Coordinates of C-alpha atoms in Angstrom, one line a residue:
X1252 CA 22.4 -95.2 3.6
X1253 CA 22.2 -93.5 7.0
X1254 CA 22.1 -89.7 7.0
X1255 CA 25.5 -88.2 7.9
X1256 CA 25.4 -86.7 11.4
X1257 CA 25.9 -83.0 12.0
X1258 CA 29.1 -83.8 14.0
X1259 CA 30.5 -85.6 10.9
X1260 CA 29.4 -83.1 8.2
X1261 CA 28.2 -80.0 10.0
X1262 CA 24.6 -78.8 9.8
X1263 CA 22.6 -79.9 6.9
X1264 CA 19.5 -78.1 5.4
X1265 CA 16.5 -79.1 3.4
X1266 CA 15.8 -76.8 0.4
X1267 CA 13.3 -74.6 2.2
X1268 CA 15.5 -74.3 5.3
X1269 CA 18.5 -73.3 3.2
X1270 CA 16.5 -70.7 1.3
X1271 CA 15.2 -69.2 4.6
X1272 CA 18.7 -69.2 6.1
X1273 CA 20.1 -67.5 3.0
X1274 CA 17.2 -64.9 2.8
X1275 CA 16.1 -66.0 -0.7
X1276 CA 13.0 -67.9 -2.0
X1277 CA 13.0 -71.6 -2.9
X1278 CA 12.3 -70.6 -6.5
X1279 CA 15.5 -68.5 -6.5
X1280 CA 17.5 -71.4 -4.9
X1281 CA 16.2 -73.7 -7.7
X1282 CA 17.3 -71.2 -10.3
X1283 CA 20.8 -70.9 -8.8
X1284 CA 21.0 -74.7 -8.8
X1285 CA 19.9 -74.9 -12.4
X1286 CA 22.4 -72.3 -13.4
X1287 CA 25.1 -74.3 -11.5
X1288 CA 25.9 -71.4 -9.3
X1289 CA 25.9 -73.8 -6.4
X1290 CA 27.2 -77.4 -6.3
X1291 CA 24.6 -80.3 -6.3
X1292 CA 23.2 -81.3 -3.0
X1293 CA 23.7 -84.6 -1.3
X1294 CA 20.6 -86.8 -2.0
X1295 CA 19.1 -89.3 0.3
X1296 CA 16.2 -90.9 -1.6
X1297 CA 14.1 -88.0 -2.8
X1298 CA 15.4 -85.6 -0.2
X1299 CA 18.1 -83.1 -1.1
X1300 CA 20.5 -82.1 1.7
X1301 CA 22.5 -78.9 1.6
X1302 CA 25.4 -78.0 3.8
X1303 CA 27.1 -74.9 5.3
X1304 CA 29.2 -74.8 2.1
X1305 CA 26.1 -74.2 0.1
X1306 CA 25.0 -71.5 2.5
X1307 CA 28.4 -69.8 2.2
X1308 CA 28.2 -69.9 -1.6
X1309 CA 24.7 -68.3 -1.5
X1310 CA 25.9 -65.5 0.8
X1311 CA 28.8 -64.9 -1.6
X1312 CA 26.4 -64.7 -4.5
X1313 CA 24.2 -62.2 -2.6
X1314 CA 27.2 -60.1 -1.7
X1315 CA 28.5 -60.0 -5.3
X1316 CA 25.0 -59.1 -6.5
X1317 CA 24.9 -56.2 -4.1
X1318 CA 28.3 -55.0 -5.5
X1319 CA 26.8 -54.8 -9.0
X1320 CA 27.9 -58.1 -10.5
X1321 CA 25.5 -59.9 -12.8
X1322 CA 24.6 -63.5 -12.4
X1323 CA 26.4 -64.3 -15.6
X1324 CA 29.5 -62.5 -14.3
X1325 CA 29.2 -64.3 -11.0
X1326 CA 29.0 -67.7 -12.8
X1327 CA 32.1 -66.8 -14.9
X1328 CA 33.9 -65.7 -11.7
X1329 CA 33.1 -68.9 -9.8
X1330 CA 34.1 -71.0 -12.9
X1331 CA 37.4 -69.1 -13.0
X1332 CA 38.0 -69.8 -9.3
X1333 CA 37.3 -73.5 -9.7
X1334 CA 39.3 -74.0 -12.9
X1335 CA 42.3 -72.0 -11.8
X1336 CA 42.0 -69.2 -14.3
X1337 CA 43.3 -65.7 -13.5
X1338 CA 40.6 -64.0 -11.5
X1339 CA 42.0 -60.6 -12.6
X1340 CA 41.1 -61.5 -16.1
X1341 CA 37.5 -62.0 -15.1
X1342 CA 37.1 -59.1 -12.6
X1343 CA 39.2 -56.6 -14.7
X1344 CA 41.8 -56.4 -11.8
X1345 CA 45.5 -56.9 -11.9
X1346 CA 46.7 -60.1 -10.3
X1347 CA 47.5 -59.5 -6.6
X1348 CA 51.0 -61.0 -6.7
X1349 CA 52.4 -61.9 -10.1
X1350 CA 54.3 -65.2 -10.7
X1351 CA 57.2 -65.8 -10.6
X1352 CA 57.9 -63.0 -8.1
X1353 CA 55.5 -64.4 -5.6
X1354 CA 56.9 -66.0 -2.5
X1355 CA 53.5 -66.3 -0.8
X1356 CA 52.1 -69.6 0.4
X1357 CA 48.4 -70.1 -0.3
X1358 CA 46.2 -71.5 2.5
X1359 CA 43.2 -73.8 1.9
X1360 CA 40.3 -73.3 4.4
X1361 CA 36.8 -74.6 4.8
X1362 CA 34.2 -71.9 5.3
X1363 CA 33.9 -72.9 8.9
X1364 CA 37.6 -72.6 9.5
X1365 CA 37.6 -69.1 8.0
X1366 CA 34.6 -68.2 10.2
X1367 CA 36.5 -69.5 13.2
X1368 CA 39.6 -67.6 12.3
X1369 CA 37.8 -64.3 12.1
X1370 CA 35.0 -64.9 14.7
X1371 CA 32.0 -62.7 13.9
X1372 CA 33.8 -60.9 11.1
X1373 CA 33.1 -63.1 8.0
X1374 CA 30.1 -61.2 6.7
X1375 CA 28.9 -61.4 3.1
X1376 CA 30.3 -57.9 2.6
X1377 CA 33.7 -58.8 3.9
X1378 CA 33.7 -62.0 1.9
X1379 CA 32.8 -60.2 -1.3
X1380 CA 35.5 -57.6 -0.7
X1381 CA 38.1 -60.4 -0.1
X1382 CA 37.0 -62.1 -3.4
X1383 CA 37.2 -58.8 -5.2
X1384 CA 40.7 -58.1 -3.9
X1385 CA 41.8 -61.6 -4.8
X1386 CA 42.7 -62.5 -1.3
X1387 CA 40.2 -65.4 -1.4
X1388 CA 39.3 -67.8 -4.2
X1389 CA 36.8 -70.6 -4.3
X1390 CA 38.2 -74.2 -4.6
X1391 CA 35.2 -76.6 -4.8
X1392 CA 33.6 -76.5 -1.3
X1393 CA 36.7 -74.8 0.2
X1394 CA 38.3 -71.4 0.1
X1395 CA 41.9 -70.5 -0.7
X1396 CA 43.6 -67.5 0.8
X1397 CA 46.4 -66.2 -1.5
X1398 CA 48.9 -65.6 1.3
X1399 CA 49.7 -67.1 4.7
X1400 CA 51.4 -63.9 5.7
X1401 CA 48.5 -61.7 4.8
X1402 CA 46.1 -64.1 6.5
X1403 CA 48.0 -64.2 9.7
X1404 CA 48.6 -60.4 9.8
X1405 CA 44.9 -59.8 9.2
X1406 CA 44.0 -62.2 12.0
X1407 CA 46.4 -60.5 14.3
X1408 CA 44.9 -57.0 13.6
X1409 CA 41.4 -58.3 14.1
X1410 CA 42.4 -60.1 17.3
X1411 CA 43.8 -56.7 18.6
X1412 CA 40.4 -55.0 17.9
X1413 CA 40.6 -53.7 14.3
X1414 CA 37.4 -54.7 12.4
X1415 CA 38.0 -56.9 9.4
X1416 CA 36.2 -54.4 7.1
X1417 CA 38.8 -51.8 8.1
X1418 CA 41.7 -54.2 7.5
X1419 CA 40.4 -55.0 4.0
X1420 CA 39.9 -51.2 3.3
X1421 CA 43.4 -50.6 4.3
X1422 CA 44.6 -53.4 2.1
X1423 CA 42.8 -52.0 -0.9
X1424 CA 44.4 -48.6 -0.2
X1425 CA 47.8 -50.1 0.4
X1426 CA 47.6 -52.0 -2.9
X1427 CA 47.2 -48.7 -4.8
X1428 CA 50.3 -47.4 -3.1
X1429 CA 52.2 -50.6 -3.9
X1430 CA 51.2 -50.4 -7.6
X1431 CA 52.8 -47.0 -7.7
X1432 CA 55.9 -48.2 -5.9
X1433 CA 56.3 -51.2 -8.3
X1434 CA 55.8 -49.0 -11.3
X1435 CA 58.8 -46.9 -10.1
X1436 CA 61.0 -50.0 -9.8
X1437 CA 59.7 -51.4 -13.1
X1438 CA 60.7 -48.1 -14.8
X1439 CA 64.2 -48.3 -13.3
X1440 CA 64.6 -51.9 -14.5
X1441 CA 63.2 -51.1 -17.9
X1442 CA 65.3 -48.0 -18.4
X1443 CA 68.7 -48.9 -16.9
X1444 CA 68.9 -52.7 -16.8
X1445 CA 66.9 -54.3 -19.5
X1446 CA 66.8 -51.6 -22.1
X1447 CA 68.8 -53.5 -24.7
X1448 CA 66.9 -56.7 -24.2
X1449 CA 63.5 -54.9 -24.5
X1450 CA 64.7 -53.1 -27.7
X1451 CA 65.8 -56.4 -29.2
X1452 CA 62.5 -58.1 -28.3
X1453 CA 60.6 -55.2 -29.8
X1454 CA 62.6 -55.6 -33.0
X1455 CA 61.5 -59.2 -33.1
X1456 CA 64.9 -60.7 -32.1
X1457 CA 64.8 -63.7 -29.8
X1458 CA 67.0 -64.3 -26.7
X1459 CA 69.4 -67.2 -26.3
X1460 CA 68.9 -69.6 -23.4
X1461 CA 71.8 -68.0 -21.6
X1462 CA 70.4 -64.5 -22.1
X1463 CA 67.0 -65.6 -20.9
X1464 CA 68.6 -67.1 -17.8
X1465 CA 70.6 -63.9 -17.2
X1466 CA 67.4 -61.9 -17.3
X1467 CA 65.7 -64.2 -14.8
X1468 CA 68.7 -64.0 -12.4
X1469 CA 68.8 -60.2 -12.8
X1470 CA 65.1 -59.8 -12.1
X1471 CA 65.3 -62.1 -9.0
X1472 CA 68.3 -60.0 -7.7
X1473 CA 66.4 -56.8 -8.3
X1474 CA 63.4 -58.2 -6.5
X1475 CA 65.4 -58.7 -3.4
X1476 CA 66.8 -55.1 -3.7
X1477 CA 63.4 -53.7 -4.1
X1478 CA 62.0 -55.6 -1.1
X1479 CA 64.9 -54.4 1.0
X1480 CA 64.3 -50.8 0.0
X1481 CA 60.6 -51.0 0.6
X1482 CA 61.1 -52.7 4.0
X1483 CA 63.6 -50.1 5.1
X1484 CA 61.5 -47.2 4.0
X1485 CA 58.4 -48.6 5.7
X1486 CA 60.4 -49.1 8.9
X1487 CA 61.6 -45.5 8.8
X1488 CA 58.2 -44.2 8.0
X1489 CA 56.7 -46.2 10.9
X1490 CA 59.3 -44.8 13.2
X1491 CA 58.6 -41.2 12.2
X1492 CA 54.8 -41.8 12.6
X1493 CA 55.1 -43.5 16.0
X1494 CA 57.3 -40.7 17.3
X1495 CA 54.9 -38.0 16.1
X1496 CA 51.9 -39.9 17.6
X1497 CA 53.6 -40.5 20.9
X1498 CA 54.4 -36.7 21.1
X1499 CA 50.8 -35.9 20.3
X1500 CA 49.5 -38.3 22.9
X1501 CA 52.1 -37.9 25.7
X1502 CA 54.0 -34.7 25.0
X1503 CA 57.6 -34.5 23.9
X1504 CA 59.2 -35.3 27.3
X1505 CA 57.1 -38.4 28.1
X1506 CA 57.2 -39.6 24.5
X1507 CA 61.0 -39.6 24.6
X1508 CA 60.9 -41.6 27.8
X1509 CA 58.5 -44.1 26.2
X1510 CA 60.6 -44.7 23.2
X1511 CA 62.6 -47.9 23.2
X1512 CA 66.4 -47.6 23.5
X1513 CA 68.2 -47.5 20.1
X1514 CA 70.4 -50.4 19.2
X1515 CA 74.0 -50.3 20.4
X1516 CA 75.3 -49.7 16.9
X1517 CA 73.4 -46.4 16.7
X1518 CA 75.6 -45.0 19.5
X1519 CA 78.6 -44.9 17.3
X1520 CA 81.8 -46.9 17.0
X1521 CA 83.2 -48.9 20.0
X1522 CA 85.2 -47.0 22.5
X1523 CA 88.4 -48.6 21.2
X1524 CA 87.7 -47.1 17.8
X1525 CA 87.1 -43.6 19.2
X1526 CA 90.3 -43.5 21.3

């Protein structure tokens, strides 16, 4: 069988070439292969051929080792990714977006597609951070990003000049704030909406199908309310921050001139209503 061309498969490496590219020894590469930390190579006779996917996996392993993960933990993590288990269970982190509340659309990418999407920014450190945050998961030779919206927003920020490492750091910090916000909403629901249901469940009483359906509808409605409140508060906070920054940069007079005109509705009722 003829060797697959680079145009069809991407660059391929022999074992020594792959080890050198990954910055490890051939002995270490063999050890990783024996531990099934990397998928088997393509064989052509007695020659083993490795691809960019193997190199990406080796760089991920290196980055996770630098962050303190053990090889056993990395093996469990990769197994969890590939079998669809909850990564939060393995890493000790809460799931990024719990089902059934999630409205996010996952995106499958090859390592090369991810590298092209964030040109020059897909470093082992950034990849490891994305894995830790649960933004990325491994699916065979591919990667899966948990959210099309997060992926596109991150790409937009990087395209505008914000380093991907800073975007990920902001995402980690924002998640902490979001956990606090969701805890507030959860407490409201628990105390004022589902108190009776929770009390019955704690007492060992089951719910009828109609009651369970009612709880589901209530939670879905409250989700929409919570999203509207968070979106409105974020919009108002951004407006206050932008005004303050503009005044700092331009001075009060110039900042006022630079501000966009408010919507017509903000000017008050129509003239006919005022007359």
